[in-house]
CSV table of C-alpha atoms and ligand atoms in Angstrom, one decimal:
chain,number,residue,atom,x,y,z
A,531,UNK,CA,131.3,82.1,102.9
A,532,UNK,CA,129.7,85.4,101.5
A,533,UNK,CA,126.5,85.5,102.7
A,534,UNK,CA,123.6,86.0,100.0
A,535,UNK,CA,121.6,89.0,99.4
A,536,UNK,CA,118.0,89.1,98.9
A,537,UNK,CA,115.3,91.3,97.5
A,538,UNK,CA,112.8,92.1,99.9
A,539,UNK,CA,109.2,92.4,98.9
A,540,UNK,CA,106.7,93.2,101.8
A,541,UNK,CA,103.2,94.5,101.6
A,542,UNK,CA,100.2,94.2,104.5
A,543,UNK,CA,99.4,91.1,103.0
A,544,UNK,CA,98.6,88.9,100.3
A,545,UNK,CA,98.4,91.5,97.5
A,546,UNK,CA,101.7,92.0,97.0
A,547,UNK,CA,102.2,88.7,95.2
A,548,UNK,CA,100.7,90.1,92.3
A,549,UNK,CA,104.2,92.3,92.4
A,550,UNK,CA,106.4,89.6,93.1
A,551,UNK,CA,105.2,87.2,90.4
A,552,UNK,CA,106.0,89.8,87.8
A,553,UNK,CA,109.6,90.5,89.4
A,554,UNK,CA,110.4,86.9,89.0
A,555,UNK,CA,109.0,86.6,85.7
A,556,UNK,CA,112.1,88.7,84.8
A,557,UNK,CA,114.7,88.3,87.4
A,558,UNK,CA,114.3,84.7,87.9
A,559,UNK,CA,118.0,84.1,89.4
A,560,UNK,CA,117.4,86.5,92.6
A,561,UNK,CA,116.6,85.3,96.2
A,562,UNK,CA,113.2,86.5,97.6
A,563,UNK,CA,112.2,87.4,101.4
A,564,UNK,CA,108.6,88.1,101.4
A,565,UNK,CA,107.2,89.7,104.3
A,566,UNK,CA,103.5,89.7,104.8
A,567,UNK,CA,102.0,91.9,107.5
A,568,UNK,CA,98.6,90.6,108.7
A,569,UNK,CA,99.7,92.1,112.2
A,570,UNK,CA,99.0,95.3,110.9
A,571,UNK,CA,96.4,94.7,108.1
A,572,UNK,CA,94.8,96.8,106.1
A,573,UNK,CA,97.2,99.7,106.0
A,574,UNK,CA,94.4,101.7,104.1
A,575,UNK,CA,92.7,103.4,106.5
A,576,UNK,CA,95.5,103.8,108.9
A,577,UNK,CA,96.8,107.2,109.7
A,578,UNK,CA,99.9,108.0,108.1
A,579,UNK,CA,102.3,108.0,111.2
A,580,UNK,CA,101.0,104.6,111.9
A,581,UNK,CA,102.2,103.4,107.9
A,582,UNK,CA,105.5,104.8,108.3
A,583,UNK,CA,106.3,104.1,111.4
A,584,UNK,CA,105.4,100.0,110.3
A,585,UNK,CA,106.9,100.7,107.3
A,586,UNK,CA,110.3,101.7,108.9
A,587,UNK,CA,110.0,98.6,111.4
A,588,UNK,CA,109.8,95.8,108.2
A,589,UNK,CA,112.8,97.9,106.7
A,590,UNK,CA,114.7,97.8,109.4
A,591,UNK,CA,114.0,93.7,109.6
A,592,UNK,CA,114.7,93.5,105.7
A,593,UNK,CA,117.8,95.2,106.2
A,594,UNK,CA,119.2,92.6,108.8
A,595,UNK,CA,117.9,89.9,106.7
A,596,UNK,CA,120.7,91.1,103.7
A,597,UNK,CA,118.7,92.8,101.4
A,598,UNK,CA,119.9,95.0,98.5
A,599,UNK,CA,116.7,96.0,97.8
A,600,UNK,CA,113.5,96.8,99.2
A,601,UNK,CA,110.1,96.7,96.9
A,602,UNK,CA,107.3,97.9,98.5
A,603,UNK,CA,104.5,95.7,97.1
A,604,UNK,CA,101.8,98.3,98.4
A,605,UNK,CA,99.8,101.3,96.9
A,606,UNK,CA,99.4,102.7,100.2
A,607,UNK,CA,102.5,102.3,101.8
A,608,UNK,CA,104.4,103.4,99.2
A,609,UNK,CA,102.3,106.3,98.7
A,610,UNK,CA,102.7,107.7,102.5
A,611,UNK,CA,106.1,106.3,103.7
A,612,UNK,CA,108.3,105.5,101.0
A,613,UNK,CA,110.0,109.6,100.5
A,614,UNK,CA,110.3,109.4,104.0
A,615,UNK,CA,112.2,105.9,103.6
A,616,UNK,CA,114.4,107.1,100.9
A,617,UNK,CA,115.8,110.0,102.7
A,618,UNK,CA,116.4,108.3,105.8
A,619,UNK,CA,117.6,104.7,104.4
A,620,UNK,CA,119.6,106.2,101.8
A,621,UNK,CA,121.3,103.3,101.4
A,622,UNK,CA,119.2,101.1,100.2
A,623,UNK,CA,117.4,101.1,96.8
A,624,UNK,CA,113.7,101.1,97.7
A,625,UNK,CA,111.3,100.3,94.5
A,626,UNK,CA,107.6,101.3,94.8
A,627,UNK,CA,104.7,100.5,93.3
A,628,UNK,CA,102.3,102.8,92.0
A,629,UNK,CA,98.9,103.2,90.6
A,630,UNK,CA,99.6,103.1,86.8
A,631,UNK,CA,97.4,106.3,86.1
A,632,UNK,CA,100.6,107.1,83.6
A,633,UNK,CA,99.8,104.0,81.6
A,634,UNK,CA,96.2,105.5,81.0
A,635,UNK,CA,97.8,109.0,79.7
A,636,UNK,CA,100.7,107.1,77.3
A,637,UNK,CA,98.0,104.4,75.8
A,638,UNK,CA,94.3,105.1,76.5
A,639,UNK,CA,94.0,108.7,77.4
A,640,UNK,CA,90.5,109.2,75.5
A,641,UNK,CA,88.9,106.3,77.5
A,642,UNK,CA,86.6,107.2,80.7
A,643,UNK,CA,88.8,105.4,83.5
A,644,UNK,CA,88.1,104.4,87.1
A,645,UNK,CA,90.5,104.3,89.5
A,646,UNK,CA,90.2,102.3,92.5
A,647,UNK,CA,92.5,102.3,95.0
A,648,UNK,CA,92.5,102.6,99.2
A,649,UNK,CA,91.6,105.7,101.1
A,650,UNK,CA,95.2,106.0,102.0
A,651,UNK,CA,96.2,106.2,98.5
A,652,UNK,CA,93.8,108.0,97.1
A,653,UNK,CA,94.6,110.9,99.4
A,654,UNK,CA,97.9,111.1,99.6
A,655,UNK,CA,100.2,113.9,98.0
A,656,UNK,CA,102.5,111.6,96.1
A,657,UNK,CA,99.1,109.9,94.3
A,658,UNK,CA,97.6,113.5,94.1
A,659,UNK,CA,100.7,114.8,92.1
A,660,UNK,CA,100.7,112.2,89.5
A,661,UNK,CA,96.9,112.5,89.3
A,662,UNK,CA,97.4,116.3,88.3
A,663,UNK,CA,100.3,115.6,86.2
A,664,UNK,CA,98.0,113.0,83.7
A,665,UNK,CA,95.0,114.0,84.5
A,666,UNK,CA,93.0,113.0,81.3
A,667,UNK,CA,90.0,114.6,82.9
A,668,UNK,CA,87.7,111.9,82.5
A,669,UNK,CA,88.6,109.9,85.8
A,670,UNK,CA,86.8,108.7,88.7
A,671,UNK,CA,88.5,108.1,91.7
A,672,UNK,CA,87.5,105.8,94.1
A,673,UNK,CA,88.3,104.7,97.9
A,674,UNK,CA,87.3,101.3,98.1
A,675,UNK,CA,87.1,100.9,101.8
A,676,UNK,CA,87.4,97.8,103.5
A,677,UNK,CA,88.0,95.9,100.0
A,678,UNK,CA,91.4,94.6,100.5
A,679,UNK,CA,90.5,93.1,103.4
A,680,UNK,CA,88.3,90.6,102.2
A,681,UNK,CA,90.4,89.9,99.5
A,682,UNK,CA,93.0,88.9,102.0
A,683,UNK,CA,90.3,86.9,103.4
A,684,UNK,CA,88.8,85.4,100.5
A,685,UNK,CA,85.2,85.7,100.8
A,686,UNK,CA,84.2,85.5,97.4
A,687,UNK,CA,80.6,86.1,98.2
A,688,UNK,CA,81.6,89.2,100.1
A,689,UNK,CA,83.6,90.5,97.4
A,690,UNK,CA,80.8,89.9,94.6
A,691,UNK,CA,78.7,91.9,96.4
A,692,UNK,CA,80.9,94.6,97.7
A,693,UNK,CA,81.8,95.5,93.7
A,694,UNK,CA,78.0,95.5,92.9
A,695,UNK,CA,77.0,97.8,95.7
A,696,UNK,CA,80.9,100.3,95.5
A,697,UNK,CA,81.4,99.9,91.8
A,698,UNK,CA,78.5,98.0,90.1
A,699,UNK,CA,77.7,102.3,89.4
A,700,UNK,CA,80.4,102.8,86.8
A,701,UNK,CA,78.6,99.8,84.7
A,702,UNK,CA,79.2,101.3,80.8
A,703,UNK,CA,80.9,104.6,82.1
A,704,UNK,CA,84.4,103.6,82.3
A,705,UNK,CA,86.6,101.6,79.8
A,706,UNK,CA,89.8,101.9,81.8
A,707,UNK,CA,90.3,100.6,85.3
A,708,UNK,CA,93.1,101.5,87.2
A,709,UNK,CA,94.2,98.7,90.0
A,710,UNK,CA,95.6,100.8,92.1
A,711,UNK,CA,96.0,99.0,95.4
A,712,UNK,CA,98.1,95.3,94.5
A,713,UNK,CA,95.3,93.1,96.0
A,714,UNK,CA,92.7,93.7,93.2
A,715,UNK,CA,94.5,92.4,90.3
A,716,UNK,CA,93.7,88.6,92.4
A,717,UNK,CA,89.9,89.8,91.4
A,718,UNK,CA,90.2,91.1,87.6
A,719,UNK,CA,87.5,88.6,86.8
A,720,UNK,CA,84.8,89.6,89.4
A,721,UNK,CA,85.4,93.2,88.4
A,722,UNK,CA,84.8,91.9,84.9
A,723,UNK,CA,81.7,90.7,85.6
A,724,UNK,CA,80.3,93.7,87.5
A,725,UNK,CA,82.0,96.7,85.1
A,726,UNK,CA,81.5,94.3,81.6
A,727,UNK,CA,84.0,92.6,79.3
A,728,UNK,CA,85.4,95.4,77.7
A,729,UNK,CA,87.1,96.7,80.3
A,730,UNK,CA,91.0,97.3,80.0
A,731,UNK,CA,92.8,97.0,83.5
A,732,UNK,CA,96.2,98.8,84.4
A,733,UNK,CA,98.5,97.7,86.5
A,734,UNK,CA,101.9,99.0,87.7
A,735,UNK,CA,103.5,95.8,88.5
A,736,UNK,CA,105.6,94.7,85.3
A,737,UNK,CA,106.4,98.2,84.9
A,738,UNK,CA,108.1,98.0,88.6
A,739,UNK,CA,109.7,94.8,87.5
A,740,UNK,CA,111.8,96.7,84.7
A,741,UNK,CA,112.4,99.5,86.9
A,742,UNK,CA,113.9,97.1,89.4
A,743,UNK,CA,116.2,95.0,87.2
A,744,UNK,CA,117.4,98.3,85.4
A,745,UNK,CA,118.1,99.7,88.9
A,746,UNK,CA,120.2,96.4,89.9
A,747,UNK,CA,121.8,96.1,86.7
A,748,UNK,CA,123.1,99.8,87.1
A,749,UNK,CA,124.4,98.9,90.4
A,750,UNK,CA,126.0,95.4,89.0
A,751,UNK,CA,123.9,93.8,91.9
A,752,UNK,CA,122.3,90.9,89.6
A,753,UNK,CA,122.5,87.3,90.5
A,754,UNK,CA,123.2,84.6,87.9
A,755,UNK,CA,122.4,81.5,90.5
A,756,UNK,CA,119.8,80.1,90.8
A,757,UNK,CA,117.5,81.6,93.2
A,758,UNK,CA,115.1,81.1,96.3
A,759,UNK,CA,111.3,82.4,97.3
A,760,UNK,CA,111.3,82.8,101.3
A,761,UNK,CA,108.0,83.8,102.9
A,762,UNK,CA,107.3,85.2,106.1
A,763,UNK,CA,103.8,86.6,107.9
A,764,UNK,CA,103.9,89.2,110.9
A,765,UNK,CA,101.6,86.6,113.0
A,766,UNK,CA,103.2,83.6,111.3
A,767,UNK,CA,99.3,82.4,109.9
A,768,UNK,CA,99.5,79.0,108.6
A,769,UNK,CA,96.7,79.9,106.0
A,770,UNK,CA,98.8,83.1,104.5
A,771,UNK,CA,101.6,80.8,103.8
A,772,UNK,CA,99.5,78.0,102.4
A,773,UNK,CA,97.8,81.1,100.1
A,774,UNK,CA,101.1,82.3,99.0
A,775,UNK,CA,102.4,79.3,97.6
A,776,UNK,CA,99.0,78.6,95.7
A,777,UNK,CA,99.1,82.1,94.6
A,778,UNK,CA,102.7,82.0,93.5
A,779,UNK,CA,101.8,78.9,91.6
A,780,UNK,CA,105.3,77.0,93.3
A,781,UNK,CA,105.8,74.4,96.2
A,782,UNK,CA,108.2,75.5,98.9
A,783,UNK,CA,111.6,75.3,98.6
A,784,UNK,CA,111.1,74.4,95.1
A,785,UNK,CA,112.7,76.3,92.4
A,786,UNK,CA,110.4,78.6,90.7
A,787,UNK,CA,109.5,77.5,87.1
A,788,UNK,CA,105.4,77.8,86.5
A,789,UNK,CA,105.4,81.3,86.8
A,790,UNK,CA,102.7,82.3,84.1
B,1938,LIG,N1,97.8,96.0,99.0
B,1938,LIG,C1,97.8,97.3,99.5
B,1938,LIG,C2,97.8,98.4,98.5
B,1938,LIG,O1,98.3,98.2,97.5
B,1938,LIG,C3,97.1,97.7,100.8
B,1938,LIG,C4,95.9,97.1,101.2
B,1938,LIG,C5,95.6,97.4,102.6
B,1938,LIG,O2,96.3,96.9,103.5
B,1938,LIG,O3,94.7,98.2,102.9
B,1938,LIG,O4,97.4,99.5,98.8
């Protein structure tokens, strides 16, 4: 028997669901190998040799597991390791997500915009290049250390206060908020509350979705069965599986249907 391919999706932790849920919002027939790595969380202060050396480890791993493509669910480690990847894998068909500063320049270039995103992100190359390129001049950019680390713990005292004190500041200076690291979309509403109602997120994530099942279907690589989620955590923590399928909004094993 053939054996099936997957789509791997990996990010340091938790966040990367936010990526996920939109890829099976439109490619519902796939099979899924998520890989989180709380071994190595959070990748957004590490150096860069540490990222793409982990980053190369997990590929190496998705590659055994059958995969025909590799998302990489994270700002950060797509932003330091994925070139590197890409040249050296060039194989595979590696999909990254980044933070959807374009989006702000196509729909809401006017608009005062924050960007928050890790330290890693925000000063890597690749980030820095699209920053020049749609640079609407009106931007703050800021490294919001240590944040998606108590997101993947889920502190939500911690994390109200952290946005007062890191970005309770931009209160009725920004319209736009760029989510550039995939954690922060799980606390849109907190951010709300601190930067006001009005606020207009961006997100890359149904963006990479598209970009993903136009890559497959280029390649004739689409499945038409019906698919599976597998999930998977670097130290095998109970509570990041239990998390997952909450967040994911399915039971295990279960067919994914409630996907909203
Ligand atoms: N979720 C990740 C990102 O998009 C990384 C968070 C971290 O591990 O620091 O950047």
């Amino acid at each position: 028997m053939e054996k099936e391919t997957k789509i791997g999706v990996f990010d340091s932790g938790i966040g990367g669901i936010t990526v996920l849920k939109e890829i099976i919002r439109i490619l519902p027939n796939e099979n899924y190998i998520y890989f989180s790595d709380s071994l190595y969380n959070p990748y957004g202060d590490k150096s860069p040799q540490k990222i793409i050396h982990r980053c190369e480890e997990i590929t190496q791993f998705l590659i055994k597991e059958n995969c025909k493509a590799i998302v990489i669910a994270c700002n950060t480690a797509s932003a330091t390791a994925v070139q590197y990847l890409r040249k050296k894998y060039k194989n595979m068909l590696f999909i990254a997500i980044e933070p959807a500063y374009k989006m702000v320049y196509d729909y809401a270039y006017e608009k005062p915009t924050l960007v928050m995103a890790t330290k890693g992100t925000i000063r890597s190359e690749k980030f820095n290049l699209l920053f020049q390129k749609y640079n609407n001049h009106k931007t703050y950019l800021h490294a919001c250390i240590g944040l998606a680390d108590i997101i993947e713990k889920g502190d939500k005292e911690k994390i109200q206060k952290y946005l007062k004190k890191e970005i309770g500041i931009f209160k009725g200076k920004v319209n736009n908020v760029v989510l550039g690291c995939t954690h922060y979309p799980l606390i849109e509403t907190q951010i709300r509350e601190v930067l006001g109602k009005d606020i207009t997120f961006f997100n890359g994530a149904a963006r990479l979705a598209i970009h993903l099942k136009d890559e497959l279907e280029a390649r004739d690589l689409l499945e038409n069965k019906e698919g599976k989620v597998e999930f998977l955590d670097s130290q095998n923590l109970p509570e990041k599986e239990k998390r997952f399928w909450e967040l994911l909004k399915i039971e295990e094993g279960k067919k994914y249907e409630i996907i909203k």
